[in-house]
mmCIF file of N, CA and C in Angstrom:
data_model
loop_
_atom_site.group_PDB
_atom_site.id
_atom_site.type_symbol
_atom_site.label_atom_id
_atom_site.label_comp_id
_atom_site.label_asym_id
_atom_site.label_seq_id
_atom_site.Cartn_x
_atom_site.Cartn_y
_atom_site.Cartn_z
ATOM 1 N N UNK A 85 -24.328 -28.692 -54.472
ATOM 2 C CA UNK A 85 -24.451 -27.620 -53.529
ATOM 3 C C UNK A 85 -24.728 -28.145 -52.130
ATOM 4 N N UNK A 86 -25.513 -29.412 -52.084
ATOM 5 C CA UNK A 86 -25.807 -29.884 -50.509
ATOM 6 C C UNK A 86 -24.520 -30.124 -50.551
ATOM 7 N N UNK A 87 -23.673 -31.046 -51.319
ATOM 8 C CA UNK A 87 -22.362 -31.420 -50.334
ATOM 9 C C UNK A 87 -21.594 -30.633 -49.889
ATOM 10 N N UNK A 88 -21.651 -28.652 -50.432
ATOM 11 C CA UNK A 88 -20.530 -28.191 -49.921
ATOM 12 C C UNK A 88 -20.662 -27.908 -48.833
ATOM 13 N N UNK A 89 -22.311 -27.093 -48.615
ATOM 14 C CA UNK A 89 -22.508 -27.173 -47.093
ATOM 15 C C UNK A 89 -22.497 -28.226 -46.168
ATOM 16 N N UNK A 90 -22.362 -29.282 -46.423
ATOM 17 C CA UNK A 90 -22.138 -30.442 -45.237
ATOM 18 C C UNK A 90 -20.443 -30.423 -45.039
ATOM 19 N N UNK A 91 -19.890 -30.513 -45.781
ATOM 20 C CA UNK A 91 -18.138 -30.049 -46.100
ATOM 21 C C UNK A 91 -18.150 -28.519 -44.544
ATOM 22 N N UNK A 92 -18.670 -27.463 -45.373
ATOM 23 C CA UNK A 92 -18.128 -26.502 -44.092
ATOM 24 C C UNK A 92 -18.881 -26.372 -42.438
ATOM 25 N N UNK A 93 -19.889 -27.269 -42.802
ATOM 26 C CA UNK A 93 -20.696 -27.557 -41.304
ATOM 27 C C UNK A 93 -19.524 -27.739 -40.200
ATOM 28 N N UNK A 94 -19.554 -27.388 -38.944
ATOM 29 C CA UNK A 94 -18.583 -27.427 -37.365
ATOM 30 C C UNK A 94 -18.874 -29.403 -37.462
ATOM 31 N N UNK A 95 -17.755 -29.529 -37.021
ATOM 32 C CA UNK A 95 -17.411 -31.034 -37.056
ATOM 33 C C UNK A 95 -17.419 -31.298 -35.607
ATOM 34 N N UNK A 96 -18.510 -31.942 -35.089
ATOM 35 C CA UNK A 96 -18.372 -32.635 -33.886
ATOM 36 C C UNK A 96 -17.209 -32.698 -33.140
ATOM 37 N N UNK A 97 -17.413 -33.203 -31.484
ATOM 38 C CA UNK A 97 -15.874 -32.751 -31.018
ATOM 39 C C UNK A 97 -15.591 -34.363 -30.803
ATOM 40 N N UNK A 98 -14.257 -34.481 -30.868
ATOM 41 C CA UNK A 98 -13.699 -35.899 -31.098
ATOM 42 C C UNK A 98 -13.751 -36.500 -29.819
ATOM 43 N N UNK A 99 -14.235 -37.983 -30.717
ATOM 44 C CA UNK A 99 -14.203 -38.990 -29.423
ATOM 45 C C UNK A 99 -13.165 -39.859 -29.204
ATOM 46 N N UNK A 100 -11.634 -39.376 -29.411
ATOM 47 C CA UNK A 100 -10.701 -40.250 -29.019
ATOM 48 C C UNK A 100 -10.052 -39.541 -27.743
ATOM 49 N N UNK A 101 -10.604 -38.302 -27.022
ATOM 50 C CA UNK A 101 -9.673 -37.700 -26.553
ATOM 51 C C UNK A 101 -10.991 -36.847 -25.297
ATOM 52 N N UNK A 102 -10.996 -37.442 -23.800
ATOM 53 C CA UNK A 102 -11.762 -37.116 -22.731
ATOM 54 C C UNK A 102 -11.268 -35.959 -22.619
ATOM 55 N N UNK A 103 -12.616 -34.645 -22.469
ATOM 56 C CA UNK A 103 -12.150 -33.584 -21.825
ATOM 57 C C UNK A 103 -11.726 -33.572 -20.634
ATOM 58 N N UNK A 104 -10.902 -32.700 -20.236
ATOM 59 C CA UNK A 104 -9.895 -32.420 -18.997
ATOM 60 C C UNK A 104 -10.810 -31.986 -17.697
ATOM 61 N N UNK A 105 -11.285 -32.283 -16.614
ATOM 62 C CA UNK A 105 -11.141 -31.387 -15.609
ATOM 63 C C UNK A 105 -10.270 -30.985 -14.485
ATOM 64 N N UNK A 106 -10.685 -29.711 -13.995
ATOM 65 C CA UNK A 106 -10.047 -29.093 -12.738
ATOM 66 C C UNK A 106 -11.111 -29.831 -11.757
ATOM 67 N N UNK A 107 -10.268 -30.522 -10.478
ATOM 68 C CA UNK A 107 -11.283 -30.644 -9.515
ATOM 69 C C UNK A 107 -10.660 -29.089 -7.638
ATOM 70 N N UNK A 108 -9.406 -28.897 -8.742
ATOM 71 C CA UNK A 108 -9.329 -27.849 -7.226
ATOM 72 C C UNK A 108 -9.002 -26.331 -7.666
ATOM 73 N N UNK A 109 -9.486 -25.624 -6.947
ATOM 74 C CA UNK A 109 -9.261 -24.117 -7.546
ATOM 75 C C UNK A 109 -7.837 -23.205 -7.613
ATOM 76 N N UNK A 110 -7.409 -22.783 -8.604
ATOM 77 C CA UNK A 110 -6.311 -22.323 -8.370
ATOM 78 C C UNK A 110 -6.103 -21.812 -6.509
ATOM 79 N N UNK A 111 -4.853 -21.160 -6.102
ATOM 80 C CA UNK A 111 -4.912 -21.475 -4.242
ATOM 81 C C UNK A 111 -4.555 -19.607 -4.368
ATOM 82 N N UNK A 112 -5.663 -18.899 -3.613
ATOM 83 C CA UNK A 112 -5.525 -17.978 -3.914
ATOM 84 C C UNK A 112 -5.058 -17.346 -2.641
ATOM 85 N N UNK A 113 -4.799 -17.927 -1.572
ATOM 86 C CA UNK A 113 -4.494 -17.221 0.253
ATOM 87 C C UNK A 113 -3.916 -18.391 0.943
ATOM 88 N N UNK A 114 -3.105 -18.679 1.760
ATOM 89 C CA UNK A 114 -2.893 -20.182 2.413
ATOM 90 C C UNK A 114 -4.154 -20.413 3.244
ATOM 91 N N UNK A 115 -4.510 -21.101 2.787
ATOM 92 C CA UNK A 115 -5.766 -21.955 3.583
ATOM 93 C C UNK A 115 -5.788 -23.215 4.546
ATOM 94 N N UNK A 116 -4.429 -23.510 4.465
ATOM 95 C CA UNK A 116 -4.290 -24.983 4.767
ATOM 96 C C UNK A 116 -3.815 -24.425 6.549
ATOM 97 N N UNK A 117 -4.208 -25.268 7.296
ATOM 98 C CA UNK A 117 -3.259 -25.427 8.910
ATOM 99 C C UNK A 117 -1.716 -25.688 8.739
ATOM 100 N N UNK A 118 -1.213 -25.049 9.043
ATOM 101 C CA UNK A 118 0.536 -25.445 9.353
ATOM 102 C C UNK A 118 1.075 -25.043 8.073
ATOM 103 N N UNK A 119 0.626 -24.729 7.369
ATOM 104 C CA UNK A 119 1.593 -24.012 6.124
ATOM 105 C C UNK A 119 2.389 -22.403 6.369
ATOM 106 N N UNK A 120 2.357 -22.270 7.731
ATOM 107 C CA UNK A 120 3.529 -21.303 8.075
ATOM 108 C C UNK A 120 2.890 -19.817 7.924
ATOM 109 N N UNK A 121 1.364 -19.261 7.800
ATOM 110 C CA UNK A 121 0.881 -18.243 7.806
ATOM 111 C C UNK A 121 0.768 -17.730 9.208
ATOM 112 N N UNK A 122 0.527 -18.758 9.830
ATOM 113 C CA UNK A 122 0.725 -18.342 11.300
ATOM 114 C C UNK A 122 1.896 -18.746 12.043
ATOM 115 N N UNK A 123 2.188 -17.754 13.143
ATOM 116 C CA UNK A 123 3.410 -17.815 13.411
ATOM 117 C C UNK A 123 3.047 -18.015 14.990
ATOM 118 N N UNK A 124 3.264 -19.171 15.942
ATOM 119 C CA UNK A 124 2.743 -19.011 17.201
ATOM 120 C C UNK A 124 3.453 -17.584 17.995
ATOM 121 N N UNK A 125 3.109 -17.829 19.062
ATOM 122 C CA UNK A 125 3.667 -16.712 19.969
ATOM 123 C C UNK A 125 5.108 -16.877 20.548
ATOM 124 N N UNK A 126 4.972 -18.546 21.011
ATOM 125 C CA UNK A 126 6.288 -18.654 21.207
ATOM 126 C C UNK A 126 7.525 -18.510 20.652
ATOM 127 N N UNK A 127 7.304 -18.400 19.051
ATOM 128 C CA UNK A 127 8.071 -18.393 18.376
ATOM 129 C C UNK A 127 9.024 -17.334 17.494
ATOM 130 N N UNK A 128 8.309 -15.761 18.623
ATOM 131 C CA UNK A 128 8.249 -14.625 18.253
ATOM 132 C C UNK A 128 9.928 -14.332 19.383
ATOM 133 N N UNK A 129 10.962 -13.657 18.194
ATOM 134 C CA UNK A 129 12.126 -13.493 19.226
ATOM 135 C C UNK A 129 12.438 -11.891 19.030
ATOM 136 N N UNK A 130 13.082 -11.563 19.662
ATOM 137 C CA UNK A 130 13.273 -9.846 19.587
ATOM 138 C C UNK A 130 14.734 -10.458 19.199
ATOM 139 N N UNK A 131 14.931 -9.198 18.220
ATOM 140 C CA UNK A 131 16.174 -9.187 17.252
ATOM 141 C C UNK A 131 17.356 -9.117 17.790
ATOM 142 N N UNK A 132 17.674 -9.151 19.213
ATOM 143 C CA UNK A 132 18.721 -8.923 20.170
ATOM 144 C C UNK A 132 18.941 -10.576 20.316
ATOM 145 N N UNK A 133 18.021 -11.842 20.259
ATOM 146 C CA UNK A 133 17.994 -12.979 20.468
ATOM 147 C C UNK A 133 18.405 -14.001 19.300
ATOM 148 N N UNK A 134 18.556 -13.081 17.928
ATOM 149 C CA UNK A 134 18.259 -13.864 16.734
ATOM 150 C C UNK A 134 19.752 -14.117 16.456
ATOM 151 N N UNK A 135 19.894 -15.281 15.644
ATOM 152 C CA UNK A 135 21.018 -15.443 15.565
ATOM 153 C C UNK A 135 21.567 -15.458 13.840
ATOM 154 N N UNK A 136 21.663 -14.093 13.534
ATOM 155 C CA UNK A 136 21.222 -13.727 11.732
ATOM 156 C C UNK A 136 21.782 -14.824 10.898
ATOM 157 N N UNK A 137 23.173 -15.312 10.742
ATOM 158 C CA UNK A 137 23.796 -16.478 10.468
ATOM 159 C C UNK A 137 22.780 -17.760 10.335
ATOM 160 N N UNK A 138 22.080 -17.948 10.660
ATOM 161 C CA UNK A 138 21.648 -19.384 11.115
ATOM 162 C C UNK A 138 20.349 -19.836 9.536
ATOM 163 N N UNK A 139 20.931 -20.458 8.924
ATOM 164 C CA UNK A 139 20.388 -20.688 7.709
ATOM 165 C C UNK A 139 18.450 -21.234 7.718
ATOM 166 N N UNK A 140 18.680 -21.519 9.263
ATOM 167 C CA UNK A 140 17.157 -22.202 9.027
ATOM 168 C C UNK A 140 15.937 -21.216 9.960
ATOM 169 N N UNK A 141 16.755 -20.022 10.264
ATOM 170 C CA UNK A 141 15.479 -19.011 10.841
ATOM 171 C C UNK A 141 15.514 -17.970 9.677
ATOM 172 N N UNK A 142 14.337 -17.303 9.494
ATOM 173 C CA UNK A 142 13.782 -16.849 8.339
ATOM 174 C C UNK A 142 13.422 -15.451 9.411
ATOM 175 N N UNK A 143 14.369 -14.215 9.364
ATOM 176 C CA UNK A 143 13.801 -13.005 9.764
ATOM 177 C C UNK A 143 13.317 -12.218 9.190
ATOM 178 N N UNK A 144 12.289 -11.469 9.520
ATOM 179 C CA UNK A 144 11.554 -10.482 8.988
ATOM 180 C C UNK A 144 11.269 -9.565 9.914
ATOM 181 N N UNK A 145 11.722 -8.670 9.398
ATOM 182 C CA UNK A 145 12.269 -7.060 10.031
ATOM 183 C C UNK A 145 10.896 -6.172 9.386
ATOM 184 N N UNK A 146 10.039 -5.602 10.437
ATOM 185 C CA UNK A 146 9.248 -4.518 10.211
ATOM 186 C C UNK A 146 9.386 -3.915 9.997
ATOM 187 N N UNK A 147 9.339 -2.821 9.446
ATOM 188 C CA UNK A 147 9.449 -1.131 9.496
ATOM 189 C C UNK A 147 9.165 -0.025 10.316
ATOM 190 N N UNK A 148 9.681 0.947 10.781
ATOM 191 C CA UNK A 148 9.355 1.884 11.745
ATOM 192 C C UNK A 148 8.086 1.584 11.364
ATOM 193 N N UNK A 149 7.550 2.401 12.621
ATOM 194 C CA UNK A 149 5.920 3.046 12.367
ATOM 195 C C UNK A 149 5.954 4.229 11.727
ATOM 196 N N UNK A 150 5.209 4.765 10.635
ATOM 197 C CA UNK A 150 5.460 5.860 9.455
ATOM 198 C C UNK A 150 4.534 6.488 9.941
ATOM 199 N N UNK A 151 5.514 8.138 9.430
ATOM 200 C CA UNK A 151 4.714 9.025 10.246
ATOM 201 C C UNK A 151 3.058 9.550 9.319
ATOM 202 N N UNK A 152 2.594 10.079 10.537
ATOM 203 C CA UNK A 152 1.416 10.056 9.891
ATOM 204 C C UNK A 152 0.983 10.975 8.548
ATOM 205 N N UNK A 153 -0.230 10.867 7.533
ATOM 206 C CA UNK A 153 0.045 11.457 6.448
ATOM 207 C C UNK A 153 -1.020 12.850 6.672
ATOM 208 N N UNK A 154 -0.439 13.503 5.804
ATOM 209 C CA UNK A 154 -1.686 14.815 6.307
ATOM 210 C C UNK A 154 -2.843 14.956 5.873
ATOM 211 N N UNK A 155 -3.318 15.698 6.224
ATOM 212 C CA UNK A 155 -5.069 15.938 5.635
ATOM 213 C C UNK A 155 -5.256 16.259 4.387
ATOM 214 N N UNK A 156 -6.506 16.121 4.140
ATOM 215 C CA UNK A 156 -6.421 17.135 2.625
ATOM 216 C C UNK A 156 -6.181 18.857 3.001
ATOM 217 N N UNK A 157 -6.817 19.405 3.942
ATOM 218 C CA UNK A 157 -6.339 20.534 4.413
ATOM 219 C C UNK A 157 -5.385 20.936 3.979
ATOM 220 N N UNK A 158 -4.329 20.174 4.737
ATOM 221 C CA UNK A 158 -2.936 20.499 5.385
ATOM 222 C C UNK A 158 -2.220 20.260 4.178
ATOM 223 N N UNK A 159 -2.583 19.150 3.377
ATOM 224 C CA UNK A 159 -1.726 19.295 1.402
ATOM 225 C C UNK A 159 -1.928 20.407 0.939
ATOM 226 N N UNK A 160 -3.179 21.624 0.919
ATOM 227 C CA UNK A 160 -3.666 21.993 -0.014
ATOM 228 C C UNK A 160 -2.819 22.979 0.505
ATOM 229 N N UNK A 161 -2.705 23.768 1.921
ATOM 230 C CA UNK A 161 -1.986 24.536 2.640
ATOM 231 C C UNK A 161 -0.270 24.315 2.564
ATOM 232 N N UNK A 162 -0.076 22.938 2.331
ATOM 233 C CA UNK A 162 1.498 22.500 1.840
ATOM 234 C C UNK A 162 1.794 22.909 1.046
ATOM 235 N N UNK A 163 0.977 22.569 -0.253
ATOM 236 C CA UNK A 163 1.642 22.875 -1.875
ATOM 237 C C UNK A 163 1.467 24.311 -1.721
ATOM 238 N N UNK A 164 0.435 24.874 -0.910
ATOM 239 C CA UNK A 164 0.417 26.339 -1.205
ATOM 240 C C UNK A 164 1.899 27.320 -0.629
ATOM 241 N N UNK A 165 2.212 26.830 0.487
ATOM 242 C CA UNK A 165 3.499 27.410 1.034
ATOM 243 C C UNK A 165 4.467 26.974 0.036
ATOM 244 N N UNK A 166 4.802 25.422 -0.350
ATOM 245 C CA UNK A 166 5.337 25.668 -1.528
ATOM 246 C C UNK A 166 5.594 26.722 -2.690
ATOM 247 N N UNK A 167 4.817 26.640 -3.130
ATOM 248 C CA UNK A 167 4.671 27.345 -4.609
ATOM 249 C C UNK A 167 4.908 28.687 -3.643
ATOM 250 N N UNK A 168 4.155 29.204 -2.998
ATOM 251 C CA UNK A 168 4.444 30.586 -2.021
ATOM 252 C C UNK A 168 6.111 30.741 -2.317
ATOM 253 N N UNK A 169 6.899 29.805 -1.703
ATOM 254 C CA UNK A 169 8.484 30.237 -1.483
ATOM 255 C C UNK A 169 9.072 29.668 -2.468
ATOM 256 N N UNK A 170 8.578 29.329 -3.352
ATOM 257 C CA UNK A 170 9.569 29.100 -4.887
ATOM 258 C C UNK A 170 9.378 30.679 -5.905
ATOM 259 N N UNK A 171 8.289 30.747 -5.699
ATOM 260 C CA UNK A 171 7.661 32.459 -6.149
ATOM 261 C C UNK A 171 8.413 33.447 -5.872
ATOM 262 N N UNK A 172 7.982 33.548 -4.466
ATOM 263 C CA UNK A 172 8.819 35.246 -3.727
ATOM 264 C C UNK A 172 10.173 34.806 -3.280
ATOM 265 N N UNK A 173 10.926 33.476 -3.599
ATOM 266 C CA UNK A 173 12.302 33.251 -2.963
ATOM 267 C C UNK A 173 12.392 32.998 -1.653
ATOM 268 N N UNK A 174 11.864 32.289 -0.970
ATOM 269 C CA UNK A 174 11.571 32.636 0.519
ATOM 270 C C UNK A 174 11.859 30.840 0.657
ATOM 271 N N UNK A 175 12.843 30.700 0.453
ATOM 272 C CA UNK A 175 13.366 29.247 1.240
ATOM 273 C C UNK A 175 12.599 28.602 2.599
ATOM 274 N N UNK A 176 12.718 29.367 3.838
ATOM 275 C CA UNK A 176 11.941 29.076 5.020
ATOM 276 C C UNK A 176 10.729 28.921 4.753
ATOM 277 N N UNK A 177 9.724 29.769 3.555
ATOM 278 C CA UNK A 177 8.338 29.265 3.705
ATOM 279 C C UNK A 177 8.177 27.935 2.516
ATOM 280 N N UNK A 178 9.091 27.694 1.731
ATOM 281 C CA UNK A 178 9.249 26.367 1.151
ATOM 282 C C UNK A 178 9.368 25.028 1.841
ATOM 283 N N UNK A 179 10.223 25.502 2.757
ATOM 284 C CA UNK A 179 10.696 24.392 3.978
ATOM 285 C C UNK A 179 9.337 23.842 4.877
ATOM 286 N N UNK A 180 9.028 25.231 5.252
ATOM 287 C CA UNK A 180 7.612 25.062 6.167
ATOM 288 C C UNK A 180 6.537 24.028 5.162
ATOM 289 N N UNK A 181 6.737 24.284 3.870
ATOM 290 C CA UNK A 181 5.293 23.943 3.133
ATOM 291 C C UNK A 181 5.640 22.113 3.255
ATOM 292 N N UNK A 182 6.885 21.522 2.735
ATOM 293 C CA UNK A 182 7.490 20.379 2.377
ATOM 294 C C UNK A 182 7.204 19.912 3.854
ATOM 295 N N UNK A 183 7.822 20.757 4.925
ATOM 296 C CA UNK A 183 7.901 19.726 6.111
ATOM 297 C C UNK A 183 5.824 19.540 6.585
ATOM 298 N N UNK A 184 4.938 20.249 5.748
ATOM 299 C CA UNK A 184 3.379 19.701 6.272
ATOM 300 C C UNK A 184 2.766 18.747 5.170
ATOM 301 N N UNK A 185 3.619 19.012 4.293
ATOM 302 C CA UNK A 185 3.413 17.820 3.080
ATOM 303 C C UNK A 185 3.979 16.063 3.609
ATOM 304 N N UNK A 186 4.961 16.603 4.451
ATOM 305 C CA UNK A 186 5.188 15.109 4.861
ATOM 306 C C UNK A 186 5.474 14.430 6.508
ATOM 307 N N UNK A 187 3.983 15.336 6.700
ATOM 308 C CA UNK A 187 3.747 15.241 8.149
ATOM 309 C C UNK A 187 4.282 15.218 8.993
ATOM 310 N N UNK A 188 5.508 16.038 8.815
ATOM 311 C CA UNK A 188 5.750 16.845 10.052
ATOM 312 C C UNK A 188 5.429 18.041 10.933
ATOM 313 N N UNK A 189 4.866 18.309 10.460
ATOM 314 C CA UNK A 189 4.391 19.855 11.169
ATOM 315 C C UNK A 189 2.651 19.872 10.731
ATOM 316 N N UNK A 190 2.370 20.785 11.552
ATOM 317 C CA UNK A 190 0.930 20.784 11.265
ATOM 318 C C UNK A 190 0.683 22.288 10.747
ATOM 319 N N UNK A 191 -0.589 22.645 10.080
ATOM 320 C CA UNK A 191 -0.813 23.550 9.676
ATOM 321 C C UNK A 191 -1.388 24.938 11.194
ATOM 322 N N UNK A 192 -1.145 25.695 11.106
ATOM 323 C CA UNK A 192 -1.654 27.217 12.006
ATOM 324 C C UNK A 192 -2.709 27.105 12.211
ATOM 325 N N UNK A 193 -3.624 26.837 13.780
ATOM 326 C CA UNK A 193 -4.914 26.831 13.572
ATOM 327 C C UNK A 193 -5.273 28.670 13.596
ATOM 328 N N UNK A 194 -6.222 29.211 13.177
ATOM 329 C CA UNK A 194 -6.860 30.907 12.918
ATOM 330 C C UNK A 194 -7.876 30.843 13.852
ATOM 331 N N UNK A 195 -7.455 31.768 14.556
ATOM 332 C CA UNK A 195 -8.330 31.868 15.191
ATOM 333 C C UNK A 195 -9.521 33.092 14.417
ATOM 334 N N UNK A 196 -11.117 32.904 14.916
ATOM 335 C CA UNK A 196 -11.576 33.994 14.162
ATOM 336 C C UNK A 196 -11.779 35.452 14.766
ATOM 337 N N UNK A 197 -11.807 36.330 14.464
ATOM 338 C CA UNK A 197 -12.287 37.376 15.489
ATOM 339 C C UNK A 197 -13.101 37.522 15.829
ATOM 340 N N UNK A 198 -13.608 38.385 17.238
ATOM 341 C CA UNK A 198 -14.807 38.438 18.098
ATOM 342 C C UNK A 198 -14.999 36.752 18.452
ATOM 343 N N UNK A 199 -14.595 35.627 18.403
ATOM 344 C CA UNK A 199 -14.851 34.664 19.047
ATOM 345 C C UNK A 199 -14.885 34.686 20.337
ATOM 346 N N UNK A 200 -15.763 34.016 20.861
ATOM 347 C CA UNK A 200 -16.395 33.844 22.340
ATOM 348 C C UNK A 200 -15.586 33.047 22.670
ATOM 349 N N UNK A 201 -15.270 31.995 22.192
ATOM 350 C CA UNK A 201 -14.559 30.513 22.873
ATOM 351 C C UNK A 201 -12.945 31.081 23.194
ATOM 352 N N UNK A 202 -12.892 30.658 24.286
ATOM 353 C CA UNK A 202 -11.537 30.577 24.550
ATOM 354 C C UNK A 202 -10.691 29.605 24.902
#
């Protein structure tokens, strides 16, 4: 009975074979100088200058500036004109709801009654 438990005892870890280390961390951002994250100033051309053909310039084309997104307000007032003109058939107030859903138009400010401010 002692020998079987010495049999299933964890067997030491072998000494023909050095564990491995990492001495550098996987590379998670460019960190290094000159690895091309920065781009000087001089080197900035407007797309009228570029010469697209040319195998060794690397362009990268921005995107418009996107229009802005709406409020929570102005969604809740969107989907509502929505659903409004899918309901009563009313195309124009569907249109209205879609075009504040995707920030084009803004929602009606209310005025309240008897307000002082003008």
């Amino acid at each position: 009975m002692s020998s079987s438990t010495k049999d299933d005892a964890p067997r030491p870890p072998s000494k023909t074979v050095e564990p491995t280390k990492v001495n550098t961390a996987p590379q998670q951002a460019s960190t290094s100088p000159g690895d091309g994250a920065h781009i000087p100033a001089d080197q900035i051309r407007n797309p009228s200058e570029v010469d697209y053909n040319d195998p060794n310039i690397n362009v990268v084309e921005v995107p418009a500036e996107k229009t802005r997104s709406p409020t929570f307000k102005e969604q809740v007032f969107g989907y509502a004109k929505v659903i409004r003109g899918k309901a009563f058939g009313k195309p124009n107030v569907k249109e209205h709801g879609e075009q504040v859903l995707r920030g084009e138009e803004t929602i009606p400010v209310k005025r309240r009654r008897g307000s002082t401010s003008d």
